[in-house]
């Protein structure tokens, strides 16, 4: 995805970190990781940067989800794309679990 004239790569990953547990719905969830370094992003290292976390309830109603962005926004379009890719990832995961 292009953010401010720079190409950026992001990836949703399964996670069991405390950042997921802090959301209050589940001990497992997803993390959105920035894989490429952006100049305007306030970091000097080239390591991966965690930019969002998500947890979906498996005990209550299965359709409850919490999404938390951990950085300043990369813009409206980025937020929409990150939400849509999360939903596709989550729905695919649910379908796989039902088999």
JSON list of C-alpha atoms in Angstrom, two decimals:
[
{"chain": "A", "resi": 1, "resn": "UNK", "atom": "CA", "xyz": [0.00, 0.00, 0.00]},
{"chain": "A", "resi": 2, "resn": "UNK", "atom": "CA", "xyz": [1.26, 3.49, -0.77]},
{"chain": "A", "resi": 3, "resn": "UNK", "atom": "CA", "xyz": [1.41, 5.84, 2.21]},
{"chain": "A", "resi": 4, "resn": "UNK", "atom": "CA", "xyz": [2.67, 9.36, 1.53]},
{"chain": "A", "resi": 5, "resn": "UNK", "atom": "CA", "xyz": [4.52, 8.42, -1.70]},
{"chain": "A", "resi": 6, "resn": "UNK", "atom": "CA", "xyz": [6.17, 5.41, -0.03]},
{"chain": "A", "resi": 7, "resn": "UNK", "atom": "CA", "xyz": [5.35, 1.74, -0.43]},
{"chain": "A", "resi": 8, "resn": "UNK", "atom": "CA", "xyz": [4.54, 0.02, 2.85]},
{"chain": "A", "resi": 9, "resn": "UNK", "atom": "CA", "xyz": [3.91, -3.63, 3.56]},
{"chain": "A", "resi": 10, "resn": "UNK", "atom": "CA", "xyz": [1.69, -4.82, 6.40]},
{"chain": "A", "resi": 11, "resn": "UNK", "atom": "CA", "xyz": [0.78, -8.29, 7.60]},
{"chain": "A", "resi": 12, "resn": "UNK", "atom": "CA", "xyz": [-1.90, -9.67, 9.95]},
{"chain": "A", "resi": 13, "resn": "UNK", "atom": "CA", "xyz": [-0.53, -12.42, 12.22]},
{"chain": "A", "resi": 14, "resn": "UNK", "atom": "CA", "xyz": [-2.02, -14.72, 14.83]},
{"chain": "A", "resi": 15, "resn": "UNK", "atom": "CA", "xyz": [-0.89, -13.74, 18.31]},
{"chain": "A", "resi": 16, "resn": "UNK", "atom": "CA", "xyz": [-1.14, -14.71, 21.97]},
{"chain": "A", "resi": 17, "resn": "UNK", "atom": "CA", "xyz": [0.77, -11.72, 23.38]},
{"chain": "A", "resi": 18, "resn": "UNK", "atom": "CA", "xyz": [-0.37, -9.72, 26.37]},
{"chain": "A", "resi": 19, "resn": "UNK", "atom": "CA", "xyz": [-1.42, -6.90, 24.02]},
{"chain": "A", "resi": 20, "resn": "UNK", "atom": "CA", "xyz": [-4.22, -9.19, 22.81]},
{"chain": "A", "resi": 21, "resn": "UNK", "atom": "CA", "xyz": [-5.21, -10.21, 26.33]},
{"chain": "A", "resi": 22, "resn": "UNK", "atom": "CA", "xyz": [-5.35, -6.51, 27.32]},
{"chain": "A", "resi": 23, "resn": "UNK", "atom": "CA", "xyz": [-8.25, -6.01, 24.90]},
{"chain": "A", "resi": 24, "resn": "UNK", "atom": "CA", "xyz": [-10.42, -8.07, 27.25]},
{"chain": "A", "resi": 25, "resn": "UNK", "atom": "CA", "xyz": [-12.15, -10.47, 24.87]},
{"chain": "A", "resi": 26, "resn": "UNK", "atom": "CA", "xyz": [-9.75, -13.35, 24.35]},
{"chain": "A", "resi": 27, "resn": "UNK", "atom": "CA", "xyz": [-6.21, -14.50, 24.98]},
{"chain": "A", "resi": 28, "resn": "UNK", "atom": "CA", "xyz": [-5.67, -15.07, 21.25]},
{"chain": "A", "resi": 29, "resn": "UNK", "atom": "CA", "xyz": [-6.09, -12.65, 18.41]},
{"chain": "A", "resi": 30, "resn": "UNK", "atom": "CA", "xyz": [-4.32, -10.89, 15.59]},
{"chain": "A", "resi": 31, "resn": "UNK", "atom": "CA", "xyz": [-1.60, -8.28, 15.25]},
{"chain": "A", "resi": 32, "resn": "UNK", "atom": "CA", "xyz": [-1.04, -5.96, 12.31]},
{"chain": "A", "resi": 33, "resn": "UNK", "atom": "CA", "xyz": [2.68, -5.56, 11.70]},
{"chain": "A", "resi": 34, "resn": "UNK", "atom": "CA", "xyz": [4.38, -2.92, 9.56]},
{"chain": "A", "resi": 35, "resn": "UNK", "atom": "CA", "xyz": [7.07, -4.84, 7.68]},
{"chain": "A", "resi": 36, "resn": "UNK", "atom": "CA", "xyz": [8.73, -1.93, 5.88]},
{"chain": "A", "resi": 37, "resn": "UNK", "atom": "CA", "xyz": [10.19, 1.23, 7.36]},
{"chain": "A", "resi": 38, "resn": "UNK", "atom": "CA", "xyz": [8.48, 4.55, 6.63]},
{"chain": "A", "resi": 39, "resn": "UNK", "atom": "CA", "xyz": [10.44, 7.78, 6.87]},
{"chain": "A", "resi": 40, "resn": "UNK", "atom": "CA", "xyz": [7.66, 9.69, 8.64]},
{"chain": "A", "resi": 41, "resn": "UNK", "atom": "CA", "xyz": [7.14, 6.82, 11.08]},
{"chain": "A", "resi": 42, "resn": "UNK", "atom": "CA", "xyz": [8.92, 7.75, 14.30]},
{"chain": "A", "resi": 43, "resn": "UNK", "atom": "CA", "xyz": [11.45, 4.94, 14.60]},
{"chain": "A", "resi": 44, "resn": "UNK", "atom": "CA", "xyz": [15.10, 4.61, 13.72]},
{"chain": "A", "resi": 45, "resn": "UNK", "atom": "CA", "xyz": [15.34, 0.85, 13.48]},
{"chain": "A", "resi": 46, "resn": "UNK", "atom": "CA", "xyz": [14.28, -1.28, 10.54]},
{"chain": "A", "resi": 47, "resn": "UNK", "atom": "CA", "xyz": [12.61, -3.97, 12.60]},
{"chain": "A", "resi": 48, "resn": "UNK", "atom": "CA", "xyz": [8.93, -4.83, 12.33]},
{"chain": "A", "resi": 49, "resn": "UNK", "atom": "CA", "xyz": [6.56, -2.43, 14.06]},
{"chain": "A", "resi": 50, "resn": "UNK", "atom": "CA", "xyz": [3.29, -3.47, 15.71]},
{"chain": "A", "resi": 51, "resn": "UNK", "atom": "CA", "xyz": [0.59, -1.04, 14.56]},
{"chain": "A", "resi": 52, "resn": "UNK", "atom": "CA", "xyz": [-2.71, -2.67, 15.60]},
{"chain": "A", "resi": 53, "resn": "UNK", "atom": "CA", "xyz": [-4.14, -5.49, 17.69]},
{"chain": "A", "resi": 54, "resn": "UNK", "atom": "CA", "xyz": [-7.44, -7.32, 17.47]},
{"chain": "A", "resi": 55, "resn": "UNK", "atom": "CA", "xyz": [-9.28, -9.86, 19.59]},
{"chain": "A", "resi": 56, "resn": "UNK", "atom": "CA", "xyz": [-12.48, -11.68, 18.71]},
{"chain": "A", "resi": 57, "resn": "UNK", "atom": "CA", "xyz": [-14.71, -13.28, 21.28]},
{"chain": "A", "resi": 58, "resn": "UNK", "atom": "CA", "xyz": [-15.06, -17.04, 21.19]},
{"chain": "A", "resi": 59, "resn": "UNK", "atom": "CA", "xyz": [-16.98, -17.38, 24.44]},
{"chain": "A", "resi": 60, "resn": "UNK", "atom": "CA", "xyz": [-19.68, -14.74, 24.26]},
{"chain": "A", "resi": 61, "resn": "UNK", "atom": "CA", "xyz": [-21.18, -13.90, 20.92]},
{"chain": "A", "resi": 62, "resn": "UNK", "atom": "CA", "xyz": [-18.80, -14.97, 18.15]},
{"chain": "A", "resi": 63, "resn": "UNK", "atom": "CA", "xyz": [-19.37, -11.78, 16.24]},
{"chain": "A", "resi": 64, "resn": "UNK", "atom": "CA", "xyz": [-17.86, -9.43, 18.84]},
{"chain": "A", "resi": 65, "resn": "UNK", "atom": "CA", "xyz": [-14.46, -8.00, 17.93]},
{"chain": "A", "resi": 66, "resn": "UNK", "atom": "CA", "xyz": [-12.20, -5.30, 19.34]},
{"chain": "A", "resi": 67, "resn": "UNK", "atom": "CA", "xyz": [-9.66, -3.52, 17.12]},
{"chain": "A", "resi": 68, "resn": "UNK", "atom": "CA", "xyz": [-7.09, -1.13, 18.60]},
{"chain": "A", "resi": 69, "resn": "UNK", "atom": "CA", "xyz": [-4.69, 0.97, 16.55]},
{"chain": "A", "resi": 70, "resn": "UNK", "atom": "CA", "xyz": [-1.42, 1.49, 18.43]},
{"chain": "A", "resi": 71, "resn": "UNK", "atom": "CA", "xyz": [0.07, 4.22, 16.24]},
{"chain": "A", "resi": 72, "resn": "UNK", "atom": "CA", "xyz": [-1.06, 7.45, 14.70]},
{"chain": "A", "resi": 73, "resn": "UNK", "atom": "CA", "xyz": [-3.26, 6.86, 11.71]},
{"chain": "A", "resi": 74, "resn": "UNK", "atom": "CA", "xyz": [-1.79, 6.41, 8.25]},
{"chain": "A", "resi": 75, "resn": "UNK", "atom": "CA", "xyz": [-4.98, 7.92, 6.86]},
{"chain": "A", "resi": 76, "resn": "UNK", "atom": "CA", "xyz": [-8.60, 7.03, 6.25]},
{"chain": "A", "resi": 77, "resn": "UNK", "atom": "CA", "xyz": [-7.87, 4.75, 3.29]},
{"chain": "A", "resi": 78, "resn": "UNK", "atom": "CA", "xyz": [-5.33, 2.77, 5.33]},
{"chain": "A", "resi": 79, "resn": "UNK", "atom": "CA", "xyz": [-7.84, 2.31, 8.17]},
{"chain": "A", "resi": 80, "resn": "UNK", "atom": "CA", "xyz": [-10.48, 0.99, 5.77]},
{"chain": "A", "resi": 81, "resn": "UNK", "atom": "CA", "xyz": [-8.01, -1.39, 4.09]},
{"chain": "A", "resi": 82, "resn": "UNK", "atom": "CA", "xyz": [-6.70, -2.66, 7.42]},
{"chain": "A", "resi": 83, "resn": "UNK", "atom": "CA", "xyz": [-10.23, -3.28, 8.69]},
{"chain": "A", "resi": 84, "resn": "UNK", "atom": "CA", "xyz": [-11.34, -5.06, 5.51]},
{"chain": "A", "resi": 85, "resn": "UNK", "atom": "CA", "xyz": [-8.25, -7.28, 5.40]},
{"chain": "A", "resi": 86, "resn": "UNK", "atom": "CA", "xyz": [-8.78, -8.13, 9.08]},
{"chain": "A", "resi": 87, "resn": "UNK", "atom": "CA", "xyz": [-12.37, -9.20, 8.38]},
{"chain": "A", "resi": 88, "resn": "UNK", "atom": "CA", "xyz": [-11.27, -11.41, 5.47]},
{"chain": "A", "resi": 89, "resn": "UNK", "atom": "CA", "xyz": [-8.52, -12.95, 7.63]},
{"chain": "A", "resi": 90, "resn": "UNK", "atom": "CA", "xyz": [-10.90, -13.50, 10.57]},
{"chain": "A", "resi": 91, "resn": "UNK", "atom": "CA", "xyz": [-13.69, -14.99, 8.44]},
{"chain": "A", "resi": 92, "resn": "UNK", "atom": "CA", "xyz": [-11.23, -17.33, 6.74]},
{"chain": "A", "resi": 93, "resn": "UNK", "atom": "CA", "xyz": [-9.92, -18.39, 10.15]},
{"chain": "A", "resi": 94, "resn": "UNK", "atom": "CA", "xyz": [-13.46, -19.08, 11.41]},
{"chain": "A", "resi": 95, "resn": "UNK", "atom": "CA", "xyz": [-14.25, -21.12, 8.30]},
{"chain": "A", "resi": 96, "resn": "UNK", "atom": "CA", "xyz": [-11.07, -23.15, 8.75]},
{"chain": "A", "resi": 97, "resn": "UNK", "atom": "CA", "xyz": [-11.86, -23.86, 12.44]},
{"chain": "A", "resi": 98, "resn": "UNK", "atom": "CA", "xyz": [-15.33, -25.22, 11.56]},
{"chain": "A", "resi": 99, "resn": "UNK", "atom": "CA", "xyz": [-13.95, -27.95, 9.32]}
]
